[in-house]
Amino acid sequence: LEFILTTRQEQVKLLDRFSTSNKSLTGTLYLTATHLLFIDSSQRETWILHHHIAAVEKLPLTTSGCPLVIQCKNFRIVHFVVPRERDCHDIYNSLLQLSRTAKYEELYAFSYNPKQNESEQVKGWQLIDLAEEYKRMGVPNSNWQLSDANRDYKICETYPKELYVPRTASKPIIVGSSKFRSKGRFPVLSYYHKNKEAAICRCSQPLSGFSARCLEDEHMLQAISKANPSNRYMYVMDTRPKLNAMANRAAGKGYENEDNYSNIRFQFVGIENIHVMRSSLQKLLEVSGTKGLSVNDFLSGLENSGWLRHIKAVLDAAVFLVKAIAVESASVLVHCSDGWDRTSQVCSLGALLLDSYYRTIRGFMTFLISNLNWFQSVHGIFFRCCQLDGDPKEISPVFTQFLESVWNLTEQFPQAFEYNEAFLLQIHEHVHSCQFGNFLGNCQKEREELKLKEKTYSLWPFLLDEQKRYQNPLYNPDFSPELTLLEPNTVSFNFKFWRNMYHQFDRSMHPRQSVFNLIMNMSEQNKQLEQDIKELEAKIKQRNGQSDAFSVKEHQQPAHPAPLALKTPPCFKKEQPLIPVNDAVRTIEGSNAADNRYSEFVSEFSKAEPAVVSLEYGVARMTC
Amino acid sequence: MEFAELIKTPRADNVVLHRPFYLAVEGTLCLTGHHLIFSSRRQDNAEELWLLHSNIDSIEKRFVGSLGTIIIKCKDLRIIQLDIPGMEECLNIASSIEALSTLDSVTLMYPFFYRPMFEIIEDGWRSFLPDQEFELLSSVTDEWRLSCINKEFSVCPSYPPVVIVPKSIDDEALRKVAMFRHGSRFPVLSYYHKKNGMVMMRSSQPLTGTNGRRCKEDEKLINATLRPGKRGYIIDTRSLNVAQQARAKGGGFEQEAHYPQWRRIHKCIERCESLIKLVEACNDQSHNMDRWLSKLEASNWLTHIKEILTAACLAAQCIDREGASVLVHGTEGTDSTLQVTSLAQIILDPRCRTIRGFESLVVREWLQAGHPFQQRCAQSAYSNSKQKWEAPVFLLFLDCVWQILRQFPCSFEFNEQFLIMLFEHAYASQFGTFLGNNENERSKLKLLQKTMSLWSWVNRSEELCKFQNPLFEANSLVIWPSVAPQSLQLWEGVFLRWNRPSKFLDEAHEEMISIIKYNKELQAKVNALRRQLAEMETDDRMQENL
């Protein structure tokens, strides 16, 4: 709180990000310990969590005041104009301090109190049991076992304690292999495919240099391939571009030599490193944030940023992995340099394509937790999303990319996923919000030291409580019966710019009526109507007395999906109205003049969507 | 001419049909005067493919030994391949298709031979008459009149026989104005905005030439649409530069000095030559991401969409928000002008978002307004011999409608299929609706008597149900689409239609429709039960009272 130099500033203007004529809303800006709040003259609120702030920039003084631009990690960009420069400077300095936290204890998660009692808090953390998840996968079994080699984080600091390895991999082999792998990250199980008896394993690059070899590591890989009775060959996927991998050899690292390992097939898949990805996203945001953007500048900017190319590369790699398992029943070992980022993306997407359980809401949560706790600890979510003031070179949109790949799959397979886009966006939001303990810390060891389970709350029970918002009304649990495998088409034209992510808060760019929300609401309403019918029929039956056999019969009729016989003419009375859409809510962002090249008045369309409960993203959710 | 002369090999057996994403099928190929018919010989699951010759944009032939292959590229962008055994048969069939798909005479086209297999409930040729339109107009204003000045197509060859003009302007003045406008297309009423009485007119460019010729009657005509003390806007669909250059060829634009009450805005809509490039990009599955994006960019297709939508939004904005009347024209007033006037009406007028209203819009603003369909739609994306008058003007318009439909999915009575259907019929059809370049040609061809109207077929409930949007909820407001590049999308239903399997998307769509249907059933059922209960309660009360 000592950072807040000014808590309230009146007569602040919020500019429309895309307006060429500086259209604005005037209101009051408040700074709290956790949020920045702007309330405009029509009492609409814009909340911004300090942890979400990626950059604050003070622009040169103009005649109307001092401009302050705030960029957020959830891709919201707000442009304020503060009347006096001194005030602007105060706000600027406060925000700089508030958005850069140096200590864990200052993160929002440690002060956030959602009015849960202790047992609820504990329950929340226990909501999803990982041991159960491995049981579901089919391990341990005759070929794979739980190893306690890393019990005290001695072999590998960044790995969790519980690791699954082939039964034939003895402790000396594990230890030897870990010494031959960058950061000690030896091959471990990531996903086990029960039917094919094939495994996805992960590790970091070998310290092979130009000629070094390690017998234990070779044994380790052999153990993995032997643990698969259906195919003795295994694939080793190096997710880096070949050139990068070769360059690493000079530093004593590198990749597996096919001659030294028996029965492996080695393959590069060419996903770029985090630095390339970071600057790619930077370029993408620059393009999409341009005022008065032309179609060709947009498309060439999209091309130059390379962003969609990277998304395609990640998905292509996952498709390669899935084919090895589904078609050849071969196990696959995946690594990149340290086995944190690209490896996590590819392994996760591979599992998502193979296993329909991960396409359910609960399954996806389990999936994220297992990936966090075991490996992606190292997914380096923490560093990559830069929750603490750290090295900006370590920040990278790896997780955003993963979510975008999932979104692309949901677009291609609209019925295969139980969750919807809002779910992915909400998770993205909270990965950066530091409001819940789930995404804090870099590895299991660190998380234990932080005592997250005692001091913070888990996000998952909150998401499950609001499950209705995240359900895909078109979801079909029986989708894709063969193997439950998804085979995405990765032809370039299938990849689209994810408007709802990168322009999440620029409402004017979105369709004004959302089919998805409408259908979601309708299928929700259908449940209610089924209930109503039951109740009404019961009442009628009651009135008619037991003797009236007719209504009893009708009551027993199954409501779904047999078409109902309609004996009476339509409506004599209008339906009770559903919760009307609150228009103030719809336009909360205050930036609704669409495109100023033709109009400053585009916010005109203000009709409430008929019979729709607003489920806008980004609306008032900061207050949850 | 006898079609039989052109068909040397009317039938070939053991032909193999290849289509993307389908298994190859073996069967028999037949050629008739107007159709290519392929029929698989399998008893269990006979498959038939009927293709109008006029739908064929180009064909290629290849030989491997005596096995010939014909690749047929259609105007609806589909590509199929036929393997035909026998060199001679293949050559014969290829040359027949080539000849039959490029018949010179309109009267040999299929619509003149087509006999409908359905009962005609309503004659589509009489569904949308100017008189009806005028009747609607006169119920709200009496400032306009129906002029029969063009009865014999003597004043303007590309206008319909009757047009709506300001009441205060007599036919004599119209004749003078016609002399002053390119192709005699004098300003006529396109749309009347009931909300505030503002209007949109359209015309062609004025023939001011280099010496700044003026025409008092022209000035008087368009000033007649202004309210006292109000200004209007002239939206010129050319850039200022192009408009200035047009003066050298006798054309030009309205000079401020002579039209002091009008503000001229240039909103450049360039002539679109990009369909070929776009389709090429969409058809190549091997493009990597960079190549795909740069090809998409190079096609300029979405740039055109944005230009057209922006101009239409501007026109709509002038009328609805500024409360001003608008005159729209480009050079000839038969292409970009019509795109702008018709899209502005979709934005402004809820009626145009219904099926019948949209049909009426197509009739008024495209067919009667003299868009040269026959010239523009002679070929589509695959033809090698591209003529300069061919341009996908109508397809661009439909694409723009689709963009708005995507942004306001509940405000339209029709669905995407309806737009795709119109695209197909504009390029190849069994109906006479899109034949000819204007009403004059259509009346000479006696289409009314000799062919069937598309609307007679579409407006039957069997067909209509395919084109209805289950989400439709009448929305009486003006709808302002976003024209930001991030909001515009490639029309996959047309351009990727044949390039990817759509099974999953189709199934999802069906599921969506069944949810809506089920919702309606449940609502009706709840209502019925409520009523039943209410009646019971009333009965009980009456009995108590007794």
GROMACS .gro file of C-alpha atoms in nm, chain A residues 252-441:
model
  190
  252GLY     CA    1   2.843  -3.016  -2.506
  253LYS     CA    2   2.471  -3.080  -2.548
  254GLY     CA    3   2.292  -3.197  -2.860
  255TYR     CA    4   2.082  -3.490  -2.969
  256GLU     CA    5   2.084  -3.869  -2.977
  257ASN     CA    6   2.305  -4.043  -3.228
  258GLU     CA    7   2.096  -4.315  -3.392
  259ASP     CA    8   2.400  -4.542  -3.412
  260ASN     CA    9   2.446  -4.549  -3.036
  261TYR     CA   10   2.090  -4.630  -2.944
  262SER     CA   11   1.932  -4.949  -3.063
  263ASN     CA   12   1.586  -4.946  -3.215
  264ILE     CA   13   1.528  -4.572  -3.217
  265ARG     CA   14   1.405  -4.356  -3.497
  266PHE     CA   15   1.518  -4.002  -3.458
  267GLN     CA   16   1.315  -3.709  -3.587
  268PHE     CA   17   1.344  -3.330  -3.573
  269VAL     CA   18   1.014  -3.140  -3.584
  270GLY     CA   19   1.137  -2.782  -3.592
  271ILE     CA   20   0.948  -2.575  -3.337
  272GLU     CA   21   1.124  -2.246  -3.268
  273ASN     CA   22   1.256  -2.150  -2.924
  274ILE     CA   23   1.094  -1.925  -2.664
  275HIS     CA   24   1.276  -1.614  -2.781
  276VAL     CA   25   1.142  -1.650  -3.133
  277MET     CA   26   0.794  -1.713  -2.992
  278ARG     CA   27   0.810  -1.410  -2.767
  279SER     CA   28   0.903  -1.174  -3.046
  280SER     CA   29   0.647  -1.340  -3.272
  281LEU     CA   30   0.368  -1.261  -3.028
  282GLN     CA   31   0.507  -0.911  -2.986
  283LYS     CA   32   0.480  -0.857  -3.360
  284LEU     CA   33   0.132  -1.004  -3.370
  285LEU     CA   34   0.013  -0.767  -3.098
  286GLU     CA   35   0.172  -0.471  -3.271
  287VAL     CA   36  -0.018  -0.550  -3.587
  288SER     CA   37  -0.351  -0.621  -3.425
  289GLY     CA   38  -0.323  -0.306  -3.217
  290THR     CA   39  -0.273  -0.075  -3.513
  291LYS     CA   40  -0.531   0.196  -3.563
  292GLY     CA   41  -0.692   0.206  -3.904
  293LEU     CA   42  -0.546  -0.125  -4.007
  294SER     CA   43  -0.597  -0.233  -4.367
  295VAL     CA   44  -0.672  -0.591  -4.461
  296ASN     CA   45  -0.344  -0.633  -4.640
  297ASP     CA   46  -0.140  -0.487  -4.356
  298PHE     CA   47  -0.321  -0.722  -4.124
  299LEU     CA   48  -0.255  -1.028  -4.337
  300SER     CA   49   0.106  -0.942  -4.409
  301GLY     CA   50   0.156  -0.856  -4.043
  302LEU     CA   51   0.006  -1.191  -3.949
  303GLU     CA   52   0.244  -1.357  -4.191
  304ASN     CA   53   0.550  -1.165  -4.075
  305SER     CA   54   0.478  -1.232  -3.712
  306GLY     CA   55   0.497  -1.603  -3.791
  307TRP     CA   56   0.251  -1.668  -3.508
  308LEU     CA   57   0.015  -1.896  -3.697
  309ARG     CA   58   0.314  -2.073  -3.849
  310HIS     CA   59   0.434  -2.155  -3.497
  311ILE     CA   60   0.090  -2.273  -3.390
  312LYS     CA   61   0.081  -2.498  -3.694
  313ALA     CA   62   0.429  -2.631  -3.615
  314VAL     CA   63   0.324  -2.723  -3.262
  315LEU     CA   64   0.011  -2.897  -3.383
  316ASP     CA   65   0.197  -3.071  -3.664
  317ALA     CA   66   0.443  -3.209  -3.410
  318ALA     CA   67   0.156  -3.334  -3.195
  319VAL     CA   68   0.000  -3.501  -3.498
  320PHE     CA   69   0.329  -3.673  -3.576
  321LEU     CA   70   0.350  -3.802  -3.220
  322VAL     CA   71  -0.008  -3.924  -3.222
  323LYS     CA   72   0.042  -4.110  -3.549
  324ALA     CA   73   0.342  -4.293  -3.408
  325ILE     CA   74   0.131  -4.412  -3.119
  326ALA     CA   75  -0.204  -4.470  -3.287
  327VAL     CA   76  -0.082  -4.617  -3.615
  328GLU     CA   77   0.244  -4.787  -3.524
  329SER     CA   78   0.181  -4.848  -3.153
  330ALA     CA   79   0.532  -4.713  -3.098
  331SER     CA   80   0.641  -4.531  -2.785
  332VAL     CA   81   0.774  -4.181  -2.827
  333LEU     CA   82   1.035  -3.991  -2.632
  334VAL     CA   83   1.004  -3.614  -2.672
  335HIS     CA   84   1.259  -3.352  -2.583
  336CYS     CA   85   1.380  -3.008  -2.681
  337SER     CA   86   1.662  -2.831  -2.496
  338ASP     CA   87   1.561  -2.845  -2.132
  339GLY     CA   88   1.240  -3.029  -2.195
  340TRP     CA   89   1.027  -2.750  -2.054
  341ASP     CA   90   0.840  -2.565  -2.317
  342ARG     CA   91   0.814  -2.726  -2.658
  343THR     CA   92   0.826  -3.070  -2.503
  344SER     CA   93   0.535  -2.983  -2.276
  345GLN     CA   94   0.329  -2.841  -2.559
  346VAL     CA   95   0.378  -3.142  -2.780
  347CYS     CA   96   0.327  -3.404  -2.510
  348SER     CA   97   0.015  -3.231  -2.381
  349LEU     CA   98  -0.143  -3.187  -2.720
  350GLY     CA   99  -0.055  -3.544  -2.807
  351ALA     CA  100  -0.238  -3.669  -2.499
  352LEU     CA  101  -0.533  -3.441  -2.576
  353LEU     CA  102  -0.563  -3.585  -2.925
  354LEU     CA  103  -0.535  -3.941  -2.799
  355ASP     CA  104  -0.754  -3.936  -2.494
  356SER     CA  105  -1.110  -3.805  -2.492
  357TYR     CA  106  -1.104  -3.773  -2.113
  358TYR     CA  107  -0.888  -3.464  -2.147
  359ARG     CA  108  -1.158  -3.309  -2.360
  360THR     CA  109  -1.394  -3.297  -2.064
  361ILE     CA  110  -1.391  -3.012  -1.813
  362ARG     CA  111  -1.274  -3.228  -1.528
  363GLY     CA  112  -1.032  -3.410  -1.750
  364PHE     CA  113  -0.876  -3.089  -1.871
  365MET     CA  114  -0.825  -2.973  -1.514
  366THR     CA  115  -0.665  -3.304  -1.424
  367PHE     CA  116  -0.457  -3.272  -1.730
  368LEU     CA  117  -0.331  -2.928  -1.634
  369ILE     CA  118  -0.264  -3.034  -1.278
  370SER     CA  119  -0.073  -3.344  -1.377
  371ASN     CA  120   0.126  -3.145  -1.623
  372LEU     CA  121   0.195  -2.880  -1.363
  373ASN     CA  122   0.285  -3.108  -1.079
  374TRP     CA  123   0.491  -3.354  -1.263
  375PHE     CA  124   0.658  -3.198  -1.551
  376GLN     CA  125   0.538  -2.873  -1.662
  377SER     CA  126   0.624  -2.759  -1.329
  378VAL     CA  127   0.873  -2.697  -1.553
  379HIS     CA  128   0.643  -2.603  -1.810
  380GLY     CA  129   0.794  -2.306  -1.652
  381ILE     CA  130   0.454  -2.154  -1.642
  382PHE     CA  131   0.569  -1.941  -1.363
  383PHE     CA  132   0.869  -1.788  -1.525
  384ARG     CA  133   0.723  -1.784  -1.866
  385CYS     CA  134   0.431  -1.582  -1.750
  386CYS     CA  135   0.650  -1.360  -1.538
  387GLN     CA  136   0.452  -1.329  -1.221
  388LEU     CA  137   0.750  -1.205  -1.031
  389ASP     CA  138   0.977  -0.932  -1.142
  390GLY     CA  139   1.229  -1.138  -1.328
  391ASP     CA  140   1.431  -1.165  -1.641
  392PRO     CA  141   1.214  -1.052  -1.932
  393LYS     CA  142   1.406  -1.290  -2.158
  394GLU     CA  143   1.253  -1.581  -1.974
  395ILE     CA  144   0.897  -1.475  -2.047
  396SER     CA  145   0.733  -1.658  -2.331
  397PRO     CA  146   0.382  -1.726  -2.453
  398VAL     CA  147   0.423  -2.103  -2.439
  399PHE     CA  148   0.104  -2.153  -2.246
  400THR     CA  149  -0.096  -1.911  -2.460
  401GLN     CA  150   0.023  -2.107  -2.759
  402PHE     CA  151  -0.089  -2.430  -2.604
  403LEU     CA  152  -0.435  -2.290  -2.536
  404GLU     CA  153  -0.453  -2.154  -2.888
  405SER     CA  154  -0.373  -2.496  -3.027
  406VAL     CA  155  -0.654  -2.641  -2.818
  407TRP     CA  156  -0.886  -2.368  -2.943
  408ASN     CA  157  -0.797  -2.455  -3.300
  409LEU     CA  158  -0.897  -2.813  -3.226
  410THR     CA  159  -1.228  -2.702  -3.079
  411GLU     CA  160  -1.294  -2.510  -3.400
  412GLN     CA  161  -1.229  -2.817  -3.611
  413PHE     CA  162  -1.416  -3.055  -3.384
  414PRO     CA  163  -1.704  -2.853  -3.241
  415GLN     CA  164  -1.857  -3.154  -3.072
  416ALA     CA  165  -1.549  -3.320  -2.930
  417PHE     CA  166  -1.489  -3.092  -2.633
  418GLU     CA  167  -1.701  -3.058  -2.321
  419TYR     CA  168  -1.554  -2.716  -2.249
  420ASN     CA  169  -1.586  -2.402  -2.456
  421GLU     CA  170  -1.374  -2.106  -2.548
  422ALA     CA  171  -1.470  -1.917  -2.233
  423PHE     CA  172  -1.310  -2.194  -2.029
  424LEU     CA  173  -0.981  -2.162  -2.212
  425LEU     CA  174  -0.991  -1.784  -2.180
  426GLN     CA  175  -1.068  -1.804  -1.812
  427ILE     CA  176  -0.775  -2.036  -1.751
  428HIS     CA  177  -0.551  -1.805  -1.948
  429GLU     CA  178  -0.676  -1.519  -1.736
  430HIS     CA  179  -0.592  -1.694  -1.412
  431VAL     CA  180  -0.256  -1.828  -1.516
  432HIS     CA  181  -0.156  -1.462  -1.515
  433SER     CA  182  -0.376  -1.331  -1.235
  434CYS     CA  183  -0.189  -1.490  -0.942
  435GLN     CA  184  -0.523  -1.496  -0.768
  436PHE     CA  185  -0.511  -1.869  -0.704
  437GLY     CA  186  -0.220  -2.083  -0.597
  438ASN     CA  187  -0.239  -2.331  -0.882
  439PHE     CA  188  -0.004  -2.167  -1.120
  440LEU     CA  189   0.251  -2.033  -0.875
  441GLY     CA  190   0.599  -2.173  -0.831
   0.00000   0.00000   0.00000
